[in-house]
mmCIF file of C-alpha atoms in Angstrom:
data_model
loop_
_atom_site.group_PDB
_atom_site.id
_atom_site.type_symbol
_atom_site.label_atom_id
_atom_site.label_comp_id
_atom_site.label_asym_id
_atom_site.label_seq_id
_atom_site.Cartn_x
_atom_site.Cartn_y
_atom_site.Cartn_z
ATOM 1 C CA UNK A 190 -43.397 1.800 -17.063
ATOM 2 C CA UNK A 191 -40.468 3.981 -15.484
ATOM 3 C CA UNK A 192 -39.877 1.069 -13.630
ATOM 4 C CA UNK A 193 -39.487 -1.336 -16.051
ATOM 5 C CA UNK A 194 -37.105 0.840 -18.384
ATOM 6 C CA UNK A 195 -34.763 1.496 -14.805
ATOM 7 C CA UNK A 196 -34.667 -2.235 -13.982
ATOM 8 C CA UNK A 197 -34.311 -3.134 -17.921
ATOM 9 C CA UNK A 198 -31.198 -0.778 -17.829
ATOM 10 C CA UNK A 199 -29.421 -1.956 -14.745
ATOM 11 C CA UNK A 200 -29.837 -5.518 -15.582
ATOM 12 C CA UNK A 201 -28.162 -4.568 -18.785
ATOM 13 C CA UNK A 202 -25.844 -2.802 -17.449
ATOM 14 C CA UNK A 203 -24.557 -4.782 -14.331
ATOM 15 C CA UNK A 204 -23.559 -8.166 -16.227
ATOM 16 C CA UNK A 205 -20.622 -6.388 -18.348
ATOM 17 C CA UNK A 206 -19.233 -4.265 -15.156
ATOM 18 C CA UNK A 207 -19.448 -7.437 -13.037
ATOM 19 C CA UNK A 208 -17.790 -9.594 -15.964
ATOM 20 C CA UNK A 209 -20.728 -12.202 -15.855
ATOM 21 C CA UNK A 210 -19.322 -13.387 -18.898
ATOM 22 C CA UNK A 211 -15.670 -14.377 -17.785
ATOM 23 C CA UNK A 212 -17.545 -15.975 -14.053
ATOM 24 C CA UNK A 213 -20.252 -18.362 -16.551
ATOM 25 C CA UNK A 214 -17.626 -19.372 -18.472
ATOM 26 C CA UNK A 215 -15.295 -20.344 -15.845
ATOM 27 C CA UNK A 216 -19.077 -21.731 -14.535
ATOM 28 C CA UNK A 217 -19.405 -23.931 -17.347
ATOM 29 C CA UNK A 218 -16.152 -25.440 -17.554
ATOM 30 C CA UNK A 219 -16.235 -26.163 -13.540
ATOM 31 C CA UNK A 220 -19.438 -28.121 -14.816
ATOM 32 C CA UNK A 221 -17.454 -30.059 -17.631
ATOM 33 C CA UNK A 222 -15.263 -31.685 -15.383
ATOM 34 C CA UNK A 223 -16.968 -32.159 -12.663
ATOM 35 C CA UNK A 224 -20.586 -32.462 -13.172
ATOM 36 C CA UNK A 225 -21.683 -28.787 -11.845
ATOM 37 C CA UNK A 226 -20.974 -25.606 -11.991
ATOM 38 C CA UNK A 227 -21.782 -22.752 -9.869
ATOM 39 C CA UNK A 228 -22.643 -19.002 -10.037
ATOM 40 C CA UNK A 229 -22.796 -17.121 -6.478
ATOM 41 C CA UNK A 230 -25.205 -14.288 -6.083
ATOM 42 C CA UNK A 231 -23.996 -11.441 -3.803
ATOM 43 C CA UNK A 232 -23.131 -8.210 -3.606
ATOM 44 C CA UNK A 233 -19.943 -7.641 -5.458
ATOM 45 C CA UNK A 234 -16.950 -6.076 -3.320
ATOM 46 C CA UNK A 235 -15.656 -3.421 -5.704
ATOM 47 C CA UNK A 236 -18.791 -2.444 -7.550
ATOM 48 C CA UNK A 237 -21.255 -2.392 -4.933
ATOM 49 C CA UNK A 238 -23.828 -4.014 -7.338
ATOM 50 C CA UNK A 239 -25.339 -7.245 -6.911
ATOM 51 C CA UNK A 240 -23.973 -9.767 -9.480
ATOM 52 C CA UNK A 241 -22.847 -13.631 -9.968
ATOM 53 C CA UNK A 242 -19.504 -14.577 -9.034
ATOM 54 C CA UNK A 243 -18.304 -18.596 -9.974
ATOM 55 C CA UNK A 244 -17.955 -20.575 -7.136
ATOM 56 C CA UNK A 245 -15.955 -23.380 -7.274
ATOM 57 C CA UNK A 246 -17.750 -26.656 -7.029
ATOM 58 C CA UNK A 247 -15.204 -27.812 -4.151
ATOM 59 C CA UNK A 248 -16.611 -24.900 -1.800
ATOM 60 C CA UNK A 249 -19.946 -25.655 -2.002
ATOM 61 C CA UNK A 250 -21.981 -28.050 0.495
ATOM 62 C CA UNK A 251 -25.469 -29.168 -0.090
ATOM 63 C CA UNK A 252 -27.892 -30.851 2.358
ATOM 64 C CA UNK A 253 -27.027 -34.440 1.571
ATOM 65 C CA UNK A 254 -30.355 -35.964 2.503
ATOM 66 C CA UNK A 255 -32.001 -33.774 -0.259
ATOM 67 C CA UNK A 256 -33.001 -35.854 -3.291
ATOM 68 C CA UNK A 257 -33.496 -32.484 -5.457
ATOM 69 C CA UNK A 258 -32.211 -29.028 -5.183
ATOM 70 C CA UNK A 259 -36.072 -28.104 -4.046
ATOM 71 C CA UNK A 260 -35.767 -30.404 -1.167
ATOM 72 C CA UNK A 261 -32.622 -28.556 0.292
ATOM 73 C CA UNK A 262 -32.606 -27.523 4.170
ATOM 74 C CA UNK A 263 -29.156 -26.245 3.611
ATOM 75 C CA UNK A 264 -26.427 -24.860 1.794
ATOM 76 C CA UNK A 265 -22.769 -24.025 2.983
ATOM 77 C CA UNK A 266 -20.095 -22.159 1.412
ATOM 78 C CA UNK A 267 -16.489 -22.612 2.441
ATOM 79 C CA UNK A 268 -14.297 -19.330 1.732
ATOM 80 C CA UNK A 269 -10.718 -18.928 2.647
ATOM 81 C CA UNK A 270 -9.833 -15.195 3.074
ATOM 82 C CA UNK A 271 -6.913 -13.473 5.205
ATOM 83 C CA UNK A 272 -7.593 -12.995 9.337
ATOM 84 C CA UNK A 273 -7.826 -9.363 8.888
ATOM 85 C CA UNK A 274 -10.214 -9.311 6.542
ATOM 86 C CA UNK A 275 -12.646 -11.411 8.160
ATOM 87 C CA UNK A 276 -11.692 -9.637 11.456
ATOM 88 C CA UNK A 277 -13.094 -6.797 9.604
ATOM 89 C CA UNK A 278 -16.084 -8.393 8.612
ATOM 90 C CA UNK A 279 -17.005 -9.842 11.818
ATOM 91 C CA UNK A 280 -15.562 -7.377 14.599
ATOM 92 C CA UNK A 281 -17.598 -7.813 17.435
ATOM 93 C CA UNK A 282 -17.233 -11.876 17.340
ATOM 94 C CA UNK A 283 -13.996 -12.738 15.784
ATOM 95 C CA UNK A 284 -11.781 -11.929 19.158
ATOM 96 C CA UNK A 285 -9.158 -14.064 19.122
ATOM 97 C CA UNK A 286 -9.286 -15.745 15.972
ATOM 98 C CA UNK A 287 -6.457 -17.622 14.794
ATOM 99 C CA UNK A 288 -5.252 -18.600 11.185
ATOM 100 C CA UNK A 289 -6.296 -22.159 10.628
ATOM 101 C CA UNK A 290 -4.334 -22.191 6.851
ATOM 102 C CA UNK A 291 -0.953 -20.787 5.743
ATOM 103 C CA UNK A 292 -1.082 -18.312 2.996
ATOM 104 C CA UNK A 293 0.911 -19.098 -0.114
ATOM 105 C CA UNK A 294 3.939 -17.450 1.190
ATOM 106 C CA UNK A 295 6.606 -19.289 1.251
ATOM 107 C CA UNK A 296 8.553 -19.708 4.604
ATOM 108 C CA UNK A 297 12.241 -19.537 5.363
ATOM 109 C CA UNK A 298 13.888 -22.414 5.578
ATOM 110 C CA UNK A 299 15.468 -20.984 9.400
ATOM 111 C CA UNK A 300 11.216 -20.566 10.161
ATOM 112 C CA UNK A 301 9.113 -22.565 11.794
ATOM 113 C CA UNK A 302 5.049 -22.865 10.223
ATOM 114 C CA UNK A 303 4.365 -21.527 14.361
ATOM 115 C CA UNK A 304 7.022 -18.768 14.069
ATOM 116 C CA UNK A 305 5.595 -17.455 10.902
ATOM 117 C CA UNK A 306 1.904 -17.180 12.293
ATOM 118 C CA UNK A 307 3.246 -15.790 15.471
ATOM 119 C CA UNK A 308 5.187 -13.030 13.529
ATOM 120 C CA UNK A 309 3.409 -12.613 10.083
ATOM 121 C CA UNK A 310 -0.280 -12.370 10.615
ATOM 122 C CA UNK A 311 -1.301 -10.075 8.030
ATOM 123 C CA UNK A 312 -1.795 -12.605 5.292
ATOM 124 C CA UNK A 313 -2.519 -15.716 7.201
ATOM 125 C CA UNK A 314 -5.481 -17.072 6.401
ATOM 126 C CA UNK A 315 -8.477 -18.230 7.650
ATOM 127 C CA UNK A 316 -10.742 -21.456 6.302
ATOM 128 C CA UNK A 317 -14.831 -19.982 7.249
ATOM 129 C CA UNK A 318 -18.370 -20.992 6.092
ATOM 130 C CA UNK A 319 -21.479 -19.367 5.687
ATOM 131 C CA UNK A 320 -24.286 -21.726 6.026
ATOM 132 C CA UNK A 321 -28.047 -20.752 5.077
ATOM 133 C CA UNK A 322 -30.389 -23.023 6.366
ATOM 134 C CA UNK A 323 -34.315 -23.476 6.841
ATOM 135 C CA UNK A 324 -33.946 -25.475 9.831
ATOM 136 C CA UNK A 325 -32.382 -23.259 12.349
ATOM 137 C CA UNK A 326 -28.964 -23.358 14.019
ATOM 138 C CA UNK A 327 -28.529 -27.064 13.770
ATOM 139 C CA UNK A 328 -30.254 -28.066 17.190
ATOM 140 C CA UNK A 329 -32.795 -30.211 14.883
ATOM 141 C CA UNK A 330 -30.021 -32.030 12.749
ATOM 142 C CA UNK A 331 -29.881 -36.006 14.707
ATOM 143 C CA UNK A 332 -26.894 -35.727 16.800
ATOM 144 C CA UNK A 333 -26.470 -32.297 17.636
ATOM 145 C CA UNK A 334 -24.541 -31.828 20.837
ATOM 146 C CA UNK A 335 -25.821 -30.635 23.934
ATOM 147 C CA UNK A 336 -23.158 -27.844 23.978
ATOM 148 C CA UNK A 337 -24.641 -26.203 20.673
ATOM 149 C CA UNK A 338 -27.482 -24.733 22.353
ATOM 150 C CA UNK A 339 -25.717 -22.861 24.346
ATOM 151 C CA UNK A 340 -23.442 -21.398 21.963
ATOM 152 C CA UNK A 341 -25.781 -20.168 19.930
ATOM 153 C CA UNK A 342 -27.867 -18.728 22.298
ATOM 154 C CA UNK A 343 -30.961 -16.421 21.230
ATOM 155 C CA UNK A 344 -31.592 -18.764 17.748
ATOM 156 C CA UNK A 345 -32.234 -21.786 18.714
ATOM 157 C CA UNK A 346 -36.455 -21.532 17.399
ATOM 158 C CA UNK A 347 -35.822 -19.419 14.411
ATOM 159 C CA UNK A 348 -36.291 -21.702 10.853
ATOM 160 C CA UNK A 349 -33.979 -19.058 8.427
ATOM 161 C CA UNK A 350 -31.061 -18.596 9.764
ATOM 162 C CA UNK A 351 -27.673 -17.115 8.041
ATOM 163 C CA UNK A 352 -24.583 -18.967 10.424
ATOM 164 C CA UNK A 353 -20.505 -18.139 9.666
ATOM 165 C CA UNK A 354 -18.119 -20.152 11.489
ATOM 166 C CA UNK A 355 -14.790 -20.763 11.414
ATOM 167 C CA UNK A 356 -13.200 -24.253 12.999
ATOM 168 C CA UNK A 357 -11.518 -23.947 15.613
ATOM 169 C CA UNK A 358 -12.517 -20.505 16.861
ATOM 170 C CA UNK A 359 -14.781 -20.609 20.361
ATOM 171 C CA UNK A 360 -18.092 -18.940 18.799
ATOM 172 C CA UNK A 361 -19.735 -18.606 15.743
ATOM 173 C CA UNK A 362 -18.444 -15.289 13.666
ATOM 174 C CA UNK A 363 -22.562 -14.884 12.976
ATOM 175 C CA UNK A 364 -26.224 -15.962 13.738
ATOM 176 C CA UNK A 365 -28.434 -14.292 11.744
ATOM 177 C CA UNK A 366 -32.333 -14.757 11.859
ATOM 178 C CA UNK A 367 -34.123 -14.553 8.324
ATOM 179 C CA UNK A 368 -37.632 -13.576 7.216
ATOM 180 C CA UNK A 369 -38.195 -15.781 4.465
ATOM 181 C CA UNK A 370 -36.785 -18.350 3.277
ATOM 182 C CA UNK A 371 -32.801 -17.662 1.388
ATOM 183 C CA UNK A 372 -33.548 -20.684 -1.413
#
């Protein structure tokens, strides 16, 4: 009974502090226009609760030989977030990574895109995804390269994996094994 009345409380408590609200709505119209619209479950940054963020529709990446949501291997989110912040969240793998997108600042005429990244790197930005699948690393998709299992080393058997990458960067930011399945 105590429970209950704790988890009846935080669940109404969490959706107003996270603004679940504002994130369906934008949800909904997403769905409107383009035929779906998504809600992200995670751990919010500034709250540390868990809560529902919107996604937009363009950053999400579904197993396209699944007929039905149920039938799903994997699911990918692309984020774009500034170097040092996924520096931060990756430290011991993200060595050397380099801004694959410009952020919106605008560059001097006198500047070169190259000169800007080379001098200005504390808003440069970086295009990642997180990928969740059921069916490992990728070694079982049809034309995985050769290369792959070496890169990912220690994974290659596990069926729940968590994977970040970033293009262009020489290892993945994560492999993470899973117990149970993430969807």
């Amino acid at each position: 009974q105590a429970l209950a009345e704790m988890l009846d409380k935080y669940l109404n408590y969490t959706p107003n502090e996270i603004g679940l609200k504002q994130e369906g709505r934008e949800a909904i119209t997403d769905a409107l226009i383009s035929g779906m619209g998504v809600l992200w479950t995670t751990l919010d940054r500034e709250t540390g609760l868990v809560g529902s963020k919107h996604e937009p529709v363009e950053n999400i990446f579904l197993d396209p030989d699944a007929k039905r949501m149920g039938d799903i291997w994997w699911i990918a989110r692309r984020r774009v977030e500034p170097v040092w912040f996924v520096e931060r969240m990756f430290p011991k793998t993200s060595e050397g990574l380099v801004p694959n997108r410009k952020s919106n600042y605008t560059l001097p005429t006198s500047q070169s895109h190259e000169e800007h990244i080379e001098k200005s790197t504390s808003q440069d930005m970086v295009v990642w995804y997180e990928i969740f699948s059921k069916m490992g690393v990728g070694l079982r998709t049809k034309d995985a390269p050769p290369e792959l299992r070496e890169l990912i080393g220690e994974y290659p058997d596990q069926d729940n994996v968590f994977l970040a990458i970033a293009p262009g960067h020489d290892r993945p930011l994560a492999v993470e094994d899973w117990p149970a399945p993430l969807f």
